[in-house]
Amino acid sequence: MILKADDGAVEERESTVQSPKAFIDEIEGEVREAIEAEHQLDFLGALKLYPKAIGWSVFFSLGVIMLAFDPQLLGNFYAMPAFQKDFGYQYNGEYIISAPWQTGLSMGNPIGQAVGALFAGLPMELYGRKRTFSVCVCGTAGIVFIQFFARSLPVLLVGELLGGLLLGCYVVIAPAYASEVCPIAIRGTLTSYINLCFVMGQLLANGVCAGTSKLSNHWAYSIPFALQWFWILIIIPGMAFAPESPWWLARNNRFAEAEHSLSRLASSKVNVKATLAMIIETDRFEQEMEAGSTYWDCFKKINLRRTEIGIGVYAIQVLSGIYLINYGTLFFTRAGLPTDKAFDMGIGFLAVGFVGTLCSWVLLQHFGRRTIYNVGLTILAVLQLLIGFLDLAPNIDRHPNIIWAQSSLMIIWNFFYDISIGPVCFVILCEVSATEVRAKTIAISTAVQAVLGIAMTVAIPYLMNPDQANVKGKLGFFFGGLACISLVWAFFRIPETKGRTYEELDIMFERGVRTRDFGTYTI
């Protein structure tokens, strides 16, 4: 490993890390100093000391952009004339995709995510974050061929289902990696960046579809499918240089490699030896608590509360109405907007979400995770109920101003979603899970969220389609009611995790600290 000597020259020597206990005993004072330094490190200081960690965290999050891009394409295709004509049937003089096929196609991705997320946990622990990510990207490259050449609904369904299996792995890999390579000061920002990747993927999909929707042949939907190869061409060359997670290396007793990985992620001013000792000490403490490392361990008493919180914050994304984003353009057309205006509104819908996620980074530096989450969820519930009440106006089809008001409220809703529960979900999910079972806790939470997504994927087309329930804006009552129920749970169960090291969180959960006391508890 390369280190700087006192005189500034560069000398080469092997890592001195051997036995974990002996290593921690050797530099116990430095560990205390490292913990104190981590608490005192501010946001700007972390940016200066960990630029490479930030860069690699962003790199691993590119997979989430692909994850968000694919299902968003389908939501737009349902409102695209060329896709409707090639894959749909005529109803009252216009082509539409039947609700059963909308359900089947849209379900391919969440079903794949549920299975893929659970599958990701095992290879991530056996082979590491880097190798698992590499295999998934190569697999995605091949599956895009199925989607690109599909000319029938059954073939497209196969492509979506297989694609979802691999895409579901990305949402487990990215937050786990981000939470393991960055200090406390920027941990919230980089884990919440996962939400920005979702927004970017959805925004790019809407923008591409808005540009190709005017084409009258299969290129209207084939071009968007082909653009998924762009991200793969960026990721594959970079994987050769990506460092592995030092937490995973340390848990597998590869201490010299973990120390080398830390040195690649941090600047030369960081005491990586003390940081490594902190990682080993946290891992040792979790082993003493018998936190375990299997899926079953996530549901043992020591981890059950943490698993519940992780599942809850992720599931509430679906229950509050996030799946309407995938049907945003279709929602606007069913509300009464012209097709071109609906596509424009869909782009604005996600552009506002992009800005909201950026604003959340400022909030995360000044307010607690619990506060942002609960206040944001309250606002989302109120906005959904307002959309529902507006739809009760008599002869609403004759009042375009009401339709525009509902569409505008959906945009405002998306802003508050992406300033609160959207990004903060990933922060809380990564911080409450024990390091030994973090990948598996994220995988379980993702799978549960995907199962709820399957339920919404079944329900929404039947609720929105003109040949089915055609409830239009009254969907606001449905999601507003679920958001109110979710708020009650969130108030009593989500603790404050801001500014805590993973070992401190381990101690507080092990001691059974009450939810309301997490923010002020002294260890």
Coordinates of C-alpha atoms in Angstrom, one line a residue:
M1 CA 0.0 0.0 0.0
I2 CA 1.3 3.5 -0.8
L3 CA 1.6 6.0 2.1
K4 CA 3.3 9.3 2.5
A5 CA 6.3 9.4 4.9
D6 CA 6.9 12.2 7.3
D7 CA 9.4 13.9 5.0
G8 CA 6.9 13.9 2.2
A9 CA 8.5 11.1 0.2
V10 CA 6.4 8.2 -0.9
E11 CA 7.3 4.8 0.6
E12 CA 5.7 1.4 -0.1
R13 CA 4.9 -1.1 2.6
E14 CA 2.4 -3.8 3.3
S15 CA -0.6 -3.1 5.5
T16 CA 0.0 -3.9 9.1
V17 CA -3.6 -5.0 9.7
Q18 CA -3.6 -8.6 11.0
S19 CA -5.9 -9.6 13.9
P20 CA -9.0 -7.4 14.3
K21 CA -8.8 -7.3 18.1
A22 CA -5.1 -6.7 18.1
F23 CA -5.4 -4.0 15.6
I24 CA -8.1 -2.2 17.5
D25 CA -6.2 -2.5 20.8
E26 CA -3.1 -1.1 19.1
I27 CA -4.7 2.1 18.0
E28 CA -7.6 2.4 20.5
G29 CA -6.8 6.1 21.0
E30 CA -6.8 6.8 17.3
V31 CA -10.3 5.2 17.0
R32 CA -11.7 7.6 19.6
E33 CA -10.1 10.4 17.7
A34 CA -11.5 9.2 14.4
I35 CA -15.0 9.0 15.8
E36 CA -14.8 12.5 17.2
A37 CA -13.4 13.8 14.0
E38 CA -16.3 12.2 12.1
H39 CA -18.8 13.9 14.3
Q40 CA -17.0 17.3 13.8
L41 CA -16.6 17.0 10.1
D42 CA -19.0 19.3 8.2
F43 CA -20.4 19.0 4.7
L44 CA -17.9 21.1 2.9
G45 CA -15.0 19.5 4.8
A46 CA -16.3 16.1 3.7
L47 CA -16.5 17.2 0.1
K48 CA -12.8 18.1 0.2
L49 CA -11.7 14.9 2.0
Y50 CA -13.8 12.4 0.1
P51 CA -14.2 13.5 -3.5
K52 CA -13.3 10.1 -4.9
A53 CA -15.8 8.4 -2.6
I54 CA -18.5 10.7 -3.9
G55 CA -17.6 10.1 -7.5
W56 CA -17.7 6.3 -7.1
S57 CA -21.0 6.4 -5.2
V58 CA -22.5 8.4 -8.0
F59 CA -21.0 5.9 -10.5
F60 CA -22.7 2.9 -8.8
S61 CA -26.0 4.8 -8.7
L62 CA -26.1 4.9 -12.5
G63 CA -27.9 1.6 -12.4
V64 CA -30.8 3.2 -10.6
I65 CA -31.2 5.6 -13.5
M66 CA -31.7 2.5 -15.8
L67 CA -34.1 1.1 -13.2
A68 CA -36.3 4.2 -13.3
F69 CA -36.0 4.7 -17.1
D70 CA -37.5 1.3 -18.2
P71 CA -40.9 1.3 -16.4
Q72 CA -41.4 5.0 -17.1
L73 CA -41.1 4.2 -20.8
L74 CA -44.1 1.9 -20.6
G75 CA -46.2 4.5 -18.8
N76 CA -45.5 6.9 -21.7
F77 CA -46.0 4.3 -24.4
Y78 CA -49.6 3.7 -23.3
A79 CA -50.3 7.3 -24.3
M80 CA -48.2 7.1 -27.5
P81 CA -50.2 6.8 -30.8
A82 CA -47.7 4.6 -32.6
F83 CA -47.5 2.1 -29.7
Q84 CA -51.2 2.1 -29.2
K85 CA -51.7 1.3 -32.9
D86 CA -49.1 -1.5 -33.0
F87 CA -50.0 -3.1 -29.7
G88 CA -53.5 -2.0 -28.9
Y89 CA -57.1 -2.3 -30.2
Q90 CA -59.8 0.2 -31.2
Y91 CA -62.3 1.5 -28.6
N92 CA -64.8 4.2 -29.5
G93 CA -62.8 5.1 -32.5
E94 CA -59.4 5.3 -30.8
Y95 CA -56.6 2.8 -30.2
I96 CA -55.9 1.9 -26.5
I97 CA -53.9 -0.8 -24.7
S98 CA -56.2 -3.0 -22.8
A99 CA -56.2 -2.8 -19.0
P100 CA -55.1 -6.5 -18.6
W101 CA -52.1 -6.0 -20.9
Q102 CA -51.2 -2.7 -19.2
T103 CA -51.3 -4.5 -16.0
G104 CA -49.2 -7.4 -17.3
L105 CA -46.6 -5.3 -19.0
S106 CA -46.2 -2.9 -16.0
M107 CA -46.2 -5.8 -13.6
G108 CA -43.1 -7.3 -15.2
N109 CA -40.8 -4.7 -13.7
P110 CA -42.1 -4.8 -10.1
I111 CA -42.2 -8.6 -10.1
G112 CA -38.7 -8.7 -11.4
Q113 CA -37.6 -6.1 -8.8
A114 CA -39.1 -8.1 -5.9
V115 CA -37.3 -11.3 -7.0
G116 CA -34.1 -9.5 -8.2
A117 CA -33.8 -7.5 -5.0
L118 CA -33.9 -10.6 -2.8
F119 CA -31.5 -12.4 -5.2
A120 CA -29.0 -9.5 -5.0
G121 CA -28.5 -9.9 -1.3
L122 CA -26.7 -13.2 -1.5
P123 CA -24.1 -12.5 -4.3
M124 CA -23.5 -9.1 -2.7
E125 CA -22.3 -10.8 0.5
L126 CA -20.5 -13.7 -1.3
Y127 CA -18.8 -11.8 -4.1
G128 CA -19.0 -8.1 -3.1
R129 CA -20.8 -5.0 -4.5
K130 CA -18.5 -4.5 -7.4
R131 CA -18.7 -8.0 -9.0
T132 CA -22.5 -8.2 -8.5
F133 CA -23.0 -4.8 -10.1
S134 CA -20.8 -5.8 -13.1
V135 CA -22.7 -9.1 -13.8
C136 CA -26.1 -7.2 -13.6
V137 CA -25.0 -4.6 -16.1
C138 CA -23.8 -7.2 -18.6
G139 CA -27.0 -9.0 -18.2
T140 CA -29.1 -5.9 -18.8
A141 CA -27.2 -5.2 -22.0
G142 CA -28.4 -8.5 -23.4
I143 CA -32.0 -8.2 -22.2
V144 CA -32.4 -4.8 -23.9
F145 CA -32.2 -6.7 -27.2
I146 CA -35.5 -8.5 -26.4
Q147 CA -37.2 -5.2 -25.7
F148 CA -35.8 -3.5 -28.8
F149 CA -36.9 -6.2 -31.2
A150 CA -40.2 -7.0 -29.6
R151 CA -43.2 -6.6 -31.9
S152 CA -45.8 -8.4 -29.9
L153 CA -47.1 -8.0 -26.3
P154 CA -46.0 -11.4 -25.1
V155 CA -42.4 -10.9 -26.3
L156 CA -42.3 -7.4 -24.7
L157 CA -43.6 -8.9 -21.5
V158 CA -40.8 -11.4 -21.4
G159 CA -38.3 -8.6 -21.9
E160 CA -39.8 -6.5 -19.1
L161 CA -39.9 -9.4 -16.7
L162 CA -36.3 -10.5 -17.3
G163 CA -35.2 -6.9 -17.3
G164 CA -36.8 -6.3 -13.9
L165 CA -34.9 -9.2 -12.4
L166 CA -31.6 -7.4 -13.0
L167 CA -32.9 -3.9 -12.5
G168 CA -34.1 -4.8 -9.1
C169 CA -30.5 -5.6 -8.0
Y170 CA -29.4 -2.0 -8.7
V171 CA -31.7 -0.4 -6.1
V172 CA -30.0 -2.7 -3.5
I173 CA -26.4 -2.3 -4.6
A174 CA -26.4 1.5 -5.0
P175 CA -27.6 2.6 -1.5
A176 CA -25.6 -0.1 0.2
Y177 CA -22.4 1.0 -1.5
A178 CA -23.1 4.7 -0.9
S179 CA -23.7 4.2 2.8
E180 CA -20.4 2.2 3.1
V181 CA -17.9 4.6 1.4
C182 CA -18.9 8.0 2.8
P183 CA -18.6 9.7 6.2
I184 CA -21.6 10.9 8.3
A185 CA -21.5 14.5 6.9
I186 CA -22.3 13.4 3.4
R187 CA -24.0 10.1 4.0
G188 CA -27.5 11.6 3.9
T189 CA -26.8 13.4 0.7
L190 CA -25.3 10.5 -1.2
T191 CA -27.9 8.0 -0.1
S192 CA -30.7 10.4 -1.0
Y193 CA -29.0 10.9 -4.3
I194 CA -30.6 7.5 -5.1
N195 CA -33.9 9.3 -5.3
L196 CA -32.5 11.8 -7.7
C197 CA -31.4 9.0 -10.0
F198 CA -35.0 7.7 -10.0
V199 CA -36.1 11.2 -11.0
M200 CA -33.4 11.5 -13.7
G201 CA -34.3 8.2 -15.2
Q202 CA -38.0 9.1 -15.2
L203 CA -37.3 12.6 -16.6
L204 CA -35.1 11.3 -19.3
A205 CA -37.7 8.7 -20.3
N206 CA -40.4 11.4 -20.5
G207 CA -38.2 13.7 -22.5
V208 CA -37.2 10.9 -25.0
C209 CA -40.9 9.8 -25.4
A210 CA -42.1 13.4 -25.9
G211 CA -39.5 13.7 -28.7
T212 CA -40.3 10.4 -30.4
S213 CA -44.1 10.3 -29.8
K214 CA -44.7 12.2 -33.0
L215 CA -43.2 9.4 -35.1
S216 CA -45.7 7.2 -36.8
N217 CA -43.8 4.0 -37.0
H218 CA -42.1 1.6 -34.5
W219 CA -39.1 3.9 -34.0
A220 CA -41.4 5.9 -31.7
Y221 CA -40.9 3.3 -29.1
S222 CA -37.8 1.4 -30.4
I223 CA -35.5 4.4 -30.0
P224 CA -36.3 4.9 -26.3
F225 CA -35.6 1.2 -25.7
A226 CA -32.3 1.4 -27.5
L227 CA -31.1 4.4 -25.4
Q228 CA -30.7 2.0 -22.4
W229 CA -27.5 0.8 -24.0
F230 CA -26.0 4.3 -23.5
W231 CA -25.7 3.8 -19.7
I232 CA -24.2 0.4 -20.2
L233 CA -21.5 1.7 -22.4
I234 CA -20.6 4.2 -19.7
I235 CA -20.7 1.7 -16.8
I236 CA -18.8 -1.3 -18.2
P237 CA -15.4 0.4 -18.8
G238 CA -15.5 2.1 -15.4
M239 CA -16.0 -1.1 -13.5
A240 CA -12.3 -2.1 -14.0
F241 CA -11.3 0.9 -11.8
A242 CA -14.0 0.9 -9.2
P243 CA -12.9 0.2 -5.6
E244 CA -14.8 -2.5 -3.5
S245 CA -16.7 -1.5 -0.4
P246 CA -14.2 -1.5 2.6
W247 CA -17.0 -2.7 4.9
W248 CA -17.5 -5.8 2.8
L249 CA -13.8 -6.4 2.6
A250 CA -13.4 -6.0 6.4
R251 CA -16.3 -8.4 7.1
N252 CA -14.5 -11.0 5.0
N253 CA -11.2 -10.5 6.9
R254 CA -9.5 -8.9 3.9
F255 CA -8.1 -6.1 6.0
A256 CA -5.2 -5.1 3.7
E257 CA -7.5 -4.8 0.8
A258 CA -10.0 -2.8 2.9
E259 CA -7.3 -0.4 4.0
H260 CA -6.2 0.0 0.3
S261 CA -9.8 0.6 -0.7
L262 CA -10.2 3.3 2.0
S263 CA -7.1 5.0 0.8
R264 CA -8.5 5.1 -2.8
L265 CA -11.8 6.6 -1.5
A266 CA -10.4 9.3 0.7
S267 CA -7.7 12.0 0.4
S268 CA -4.2 11.6 1.9
K269 CA -5.2 13.7 4.9
V270 CA -7.6 11.0 6.2
N271 CA -6.3 8.4 8.7
V272 CA -7.6 5.4 6.9
K273 CA -6.0 3.0 9.5
A274 CA -8.2 4.5 12.2
T275 CA -11.2 4.5 9.9
L276 CA -10.6 0.8 9.3
A277 CA -10.4 0.1 13.0
M278 CA -13.8 1.8 13.5
I279 CA -15.3 -0.4 10.8
I280 CA -13.8 -3.6 12.4
E281 CA -15.0 -2.5 15.9
T282 CA -18.6 -1.9 14.6
D283 CA -18.6 -5.3 12.9
R284 CA -17.3 -6.9 16.1
F285 CA -19.9 -5.2 18.2
E286 CA -22.7 -6.5 15.9
Q287 CA -21.3 -10.0 16.1
E288 CA -21.4 -9.7 19.9
M289 CA -25.0 -8.7 19.7
E290 CA -25.6 -11.7 17.4
A291 CA -27.0 -9.5 14.7
G292 CA -26.3 -12.3 12.2
S293 CA -25.9 -12.0 8.4
T294 CA -28.7 -14.0 6.9
Y295 CA -32.2 -13.1 5.7
W296 CA -33.6 -14.9 8.8
D297 CA -31.5 -12.7 11.0
C298 CA -33.3 -9.6 9.7
F299 CA -36.4 -10.9 11.6
K300 CA -34.7 -11.8 14.8
K301 CA -35.5 -9.7 17.9
I302 CA -32.2 -7.8 17.7
N303 CA -33.0 -6.6 14.1
L304 CA -36.8 -6.9 13.8
R305 CA -37.5 -3.2 14.7
R306 CA -34.8 -2.0 12.2
T307 CA -36.2 -4.2 9.5
E308 CA -39.8 -3.0 10.2
I309 CA -38.6 0.7 9.9
G310 CA -36.8 -0.1 6.6
I311 CA -39.8 -1.8 5.1
G312 CA -42.2 0.9 6.4
V313 CA -40.4 4.0 5.0
Y314 CA -40.0 2.3 1.6
A315 CA -43.5 0.9 1.4
I316 CA -45.0 4.4 2.2
Q317 CA -43.5 5.6 -1.1
V318 CA -46.0 3.4 -2.9
L319 CA -48.9 3.9 -0.5
S320 CA -48.6 7.7 -0.8
G321 CA -49.0 7.6 -4.6
I322 CA -45.6 7.4 -6.2
Y323 CA -46.8 4.9 -8.8
L324 CA -48.9 7.6 -10.4
I325 CA -45.6 9.0 -11.7
N326 CA -45.2 6.0 -14.0
Y327 CA -48.7 6.8 -15.3
G328 CA -48.2 10.6 -15.2
T329 CA -48.7 11.2 -18.9
L330 CA -51.7 8.8 -19.0
F331 CA -53.2 10.4 -15.9
F332 CA -53.0 13.8 -17.6
T333 CA -54.7 12.6 -20.8
R334 CA -57.4 10.8 -18.8
A335 CA -58.0 14.0 -16.8
G336 CA -58.8 15.7 -20.1
L337 CA -55.5 17.3 -21.4
P338 CA -54.6 17.0 -25.1
T339 CA -51.9 14.4 -25.8
D340 CA -49.1 16.9 -26.6
K341 CA -49.9 18.9 -23.5
A342 CA -50.0 15.7 -21.4
F343 CA -46.5 14.8 -22.5
D344 CA -45.3 18.4 -21.8
M345 CA -46.9 18.2 -18.3
G346 CA -45.2 14.9 -17.7
I347 CA -41.8 16.4 -18.3
G348 CA -42.6 19.4 -16.1
F349 CA -43.9 16.9 -13.5
L350 CA -40.5 15.2 -13.2
A351 CA -38.4 18.4 -13.7
V352 CA -40.0 19.8 -10.5
G353 CA -39.2 16.5 -8.8
F354 CA -35.5 17.0 -9.8
V355 CA -35.4 20.4 -8.2
G356 CA -37.2 19.1 -5.1
T357 CA -34.5 16.4 -4.6
L358 CA -31.8 19.0 -4.8
C359 CA -33.6 21.1 -2.2
S360 CA -33.8 18.0 0.0
W361 CA -30.0 18.1 0.3
V362 CA -30.2 21.5 1.9
L363 CA -32.9 20.3 4.3
L364 CA -30.9 17.2 5.3
Q365 CA -28.0 19.5 6.5
H366 CA -30.3 21.5 8.8
F367 CA -33.2 19.3 9.8
G368 CA -33.6 15.7 11.1
R369 CA -34.6 12.8 9.0
R370 CA -37.7 12.1 11.1
T371 CA -38.9 15.8 10.9
I372 CA -38.5 16.0 7.1
Y373 CA -40.2 12.7 6.5
N374 CA -43.3 13.3 8.7
V375 CA -43.9 16.9 7.6
G376 CA -43.5 15.9 4.0
L377 CA -45.9 13.0 4.3
T378 CA -48.5 15.3 5.9
I379 CA -48.3 17.7 3.0
L380 CA -48.6 14.8 0.5
A381 CA -51.8 13.5 2.2
V382 CA -53.4 16.9 2.1
L383 CA -52.6 17.5 -1.6
Q384 CA -54.0 14.1 -2.7
L385 CA -57.2 14.8 -0.8
L386 CA -57.5 18.2 -2.5
I387 CA -57.1 16.5 -5.9
G388 CA -60.0 14.2 -5.0
F389 CA -62.3 17.0 -3.8
L390 CA -61.7 19.0 -7.0
D391 CA -63.0 16.0 -8.9
L392 CA -66.3 16.2 -7.1
A393 CA -67.2 19.4 -9.0
P394 CA -70.3 19.0 -11.2
N395 CA -69.8 18.8 -15.0
I396 CA -66.0 18.8 -14.5
D397 CA -65.4 18.0 -18.2
R398 CA -66.8 21.4 -19.0
H399 CA -64.4 23.2 -16.6
P400 CA -60.9 23.0 -18.0
N401 CA -59.6 25.2 -15.2
I402 CA -60.4 22.4 -12.7
I403 CA -58.5 19.9 -14.8
W404 CA -55.5 22.1 -15.0
A405 CA -55.7 22.7 -11.2
Q406 CA -55.7 19.0 -10.6
S407 CA -52.7 18.6 -12.9
S408 CA -50.9 21.5 -11.2
L409 CA -51.5 19.9 -7.7
M410 CA -50.0 16.7 -9.0
I411 CA -46.8 18.6 -9.9
I412 CA -46.8 20.3 -6.5
W413 CA -47.3 16.9 -4.9
N414 CA -44.3 15.6 -6.8
F415 CA -42.1 18.5 -5.6
F416 CA -42.9 17.8 -1.9
Y417 CA -42.5 14.0 -2.4
D418 CA -39.0 14.6 -3.8
I419 CA -38.1 17.1 -1.1
S420 CA -39.2 14.7 1.7
I421 CA -40.1 11.0 1.7
G422 CA -38.6 10.3 -1.7
P423 CA -35.0 10.9 -0.9
V424 CA -35.1 10.6 2.9
C425 CA -36.5 7.1 2.6
F426 CA -33.1 5.9 1.3
V427 CA -31.2 7.8 4.0
I428 CA -33.3 6.2 6.8
L429 CA -33.2 2.8 5.2
C430 CA -29.4 2.7 5.1
E431 CA -29.0 4.2 8.5
V432 CA -31.4 2.0 10.5
S433 CA -30.1 -1.3 9.1
A434 CA -27.3 -3.1 10.8
T435 CA -24.1 -3.2 8.8
E436 CA -24.0 -7.0 8.9
V437 CA -27.4 -7.3 7.2
R438 CA -27.7 -4.0 5.4
A439 CA -27.8 -5.4 1.9
K440 CA -30.4 -8.0 3.0
T441 CA -32.5 -5.4 4.9
I442 CA -32.5 -3.2 1.8
A443 CA -33.4 -6.2 -0.4
I444 CA -36.3 -7.2 1.8
S445 CA -37.6 -3.6 1.9
T446 CA -37.3 -3.3 -1.8
A447 CA -39.1 -6.6 -2.3
V448 CA -42.0 -5.6 -0.1
Q449 CA -42.2 -2.2 -1.9
A450 CA -42.2 -4.0 -5.2
V451 CA -45.0 -6.3 -4.1
L452 CA -47.1 -3.3 -3.1
G453 CA -46.1 -1.9 -6.5
I454 CA -47.5 -5.0 -8.1
A455 CA -50.8 -4.3 -6.4
M456 CA -50.9 -0.7 -7.6
T457 CA -49.9 -1.9 -11.1
V458 CA -53.0 -4.1 -11.1
A459 CA -55.3 -1.5 -9.7
I460 CA -54.3 1.8 -11.4
P461 CA -55.0 0.8 -15.0
Y462 CA -58.5 -0.5 -14.0
L463 CA -59.1 2.7 -12.0
M464 CA -58.0 5.0 -14.8
N465 CA -59.0 3.4 -18.1
P466 CA -62.1 4.8 -19.8
D467 CA -63.4 1.3 -20.4
Q468 CA -63.1 0.4 -16.7
A469 CA -63.7 2.5 -13.6
N470 CA -62.5 5.8 -15.1
V471 CA -62.3 7.4 -11.6
K472 CA -59.9 10.2 -12.9
G473 CA -58.9 12.6 -10.1
K474 CA -60.8 10.7 -7.4
L475 CA -57.7 8.6 -7.1
G476 CA -56.7 11.4 -4.7
F477 CA -59.1 10.0 -2.1
F478 CA -57.5 6.6 -2.4
F479 CA -53.9 7.7 -2.0
G480 CA -54.7 10.5 0.4
G481 CA -56.4 8.0 2.8
L482 CA -53.4 5.6 2.6
A483 CA -51.0 8.5 3.2
C484 CA -53.0 9.5 6.4
I485 CA -52.7 5.9 7.8
S486 CA -49.0 5.8 6.9
L487 CA -48.5 9.1 8.8
V488 CA -49.8 7.6 12.0
W489 CA -47.3 4.7 11.7
A490 CA -44.4 7.1 10.8
F491 CA -45.0 9.3 13.8
F492 CA -44.7 6.5 16.3
R493 CA -42.0 4.3 14.6
I494 CA -39.4 6.4 12.6
P495 CA -36.5 7.5 14.9
E496 CA -34.0 10.3 14.3
T497 CA -30.7 9.0 12.9
K498 CA -29.0 12.2 11.9
G499 CA -25.4 12.6 13.0
R500 CA -25.0 9.1 14.4
T501 CA -22.3 6.6 13.6
Y502 CA -23.3 3.0 12.7
E503 CA -22.0 1.8 16.1
E504 CA -24.0 4.4 18.0
L505 CA -27.2 3.3 16.1
D506 CA -26.3 -0.3 17.0
I507 CA -26.1 0.6 20.7
M508 CA -29.4 2.6 20.7
F509 CA -31.3 -0.2 18.9
E510 CA -29.7 -2.8 21.2
R511 CA -30.8 -0.8 24.3
G512 CA -34.3 -0.3 22.9
V513 CA -34.3 3.5 23.0
R514 CA -37.7 4.9 22.4
T515 CA -38.5 6.5 19.0
R516 CA -38.9 10.0 20.4
D517 CA -35.7 9.8 22.4
F518 CA -33.3 8.9 19.5
G519 CA -32.5 12.5 18.6
T520 CA -31.4 13.5 22.2
Y521 CA -30.1 10.2 23.5
T522 CA -26.6 10.4 25.0
I523 CA -24.3 7.4 24.8

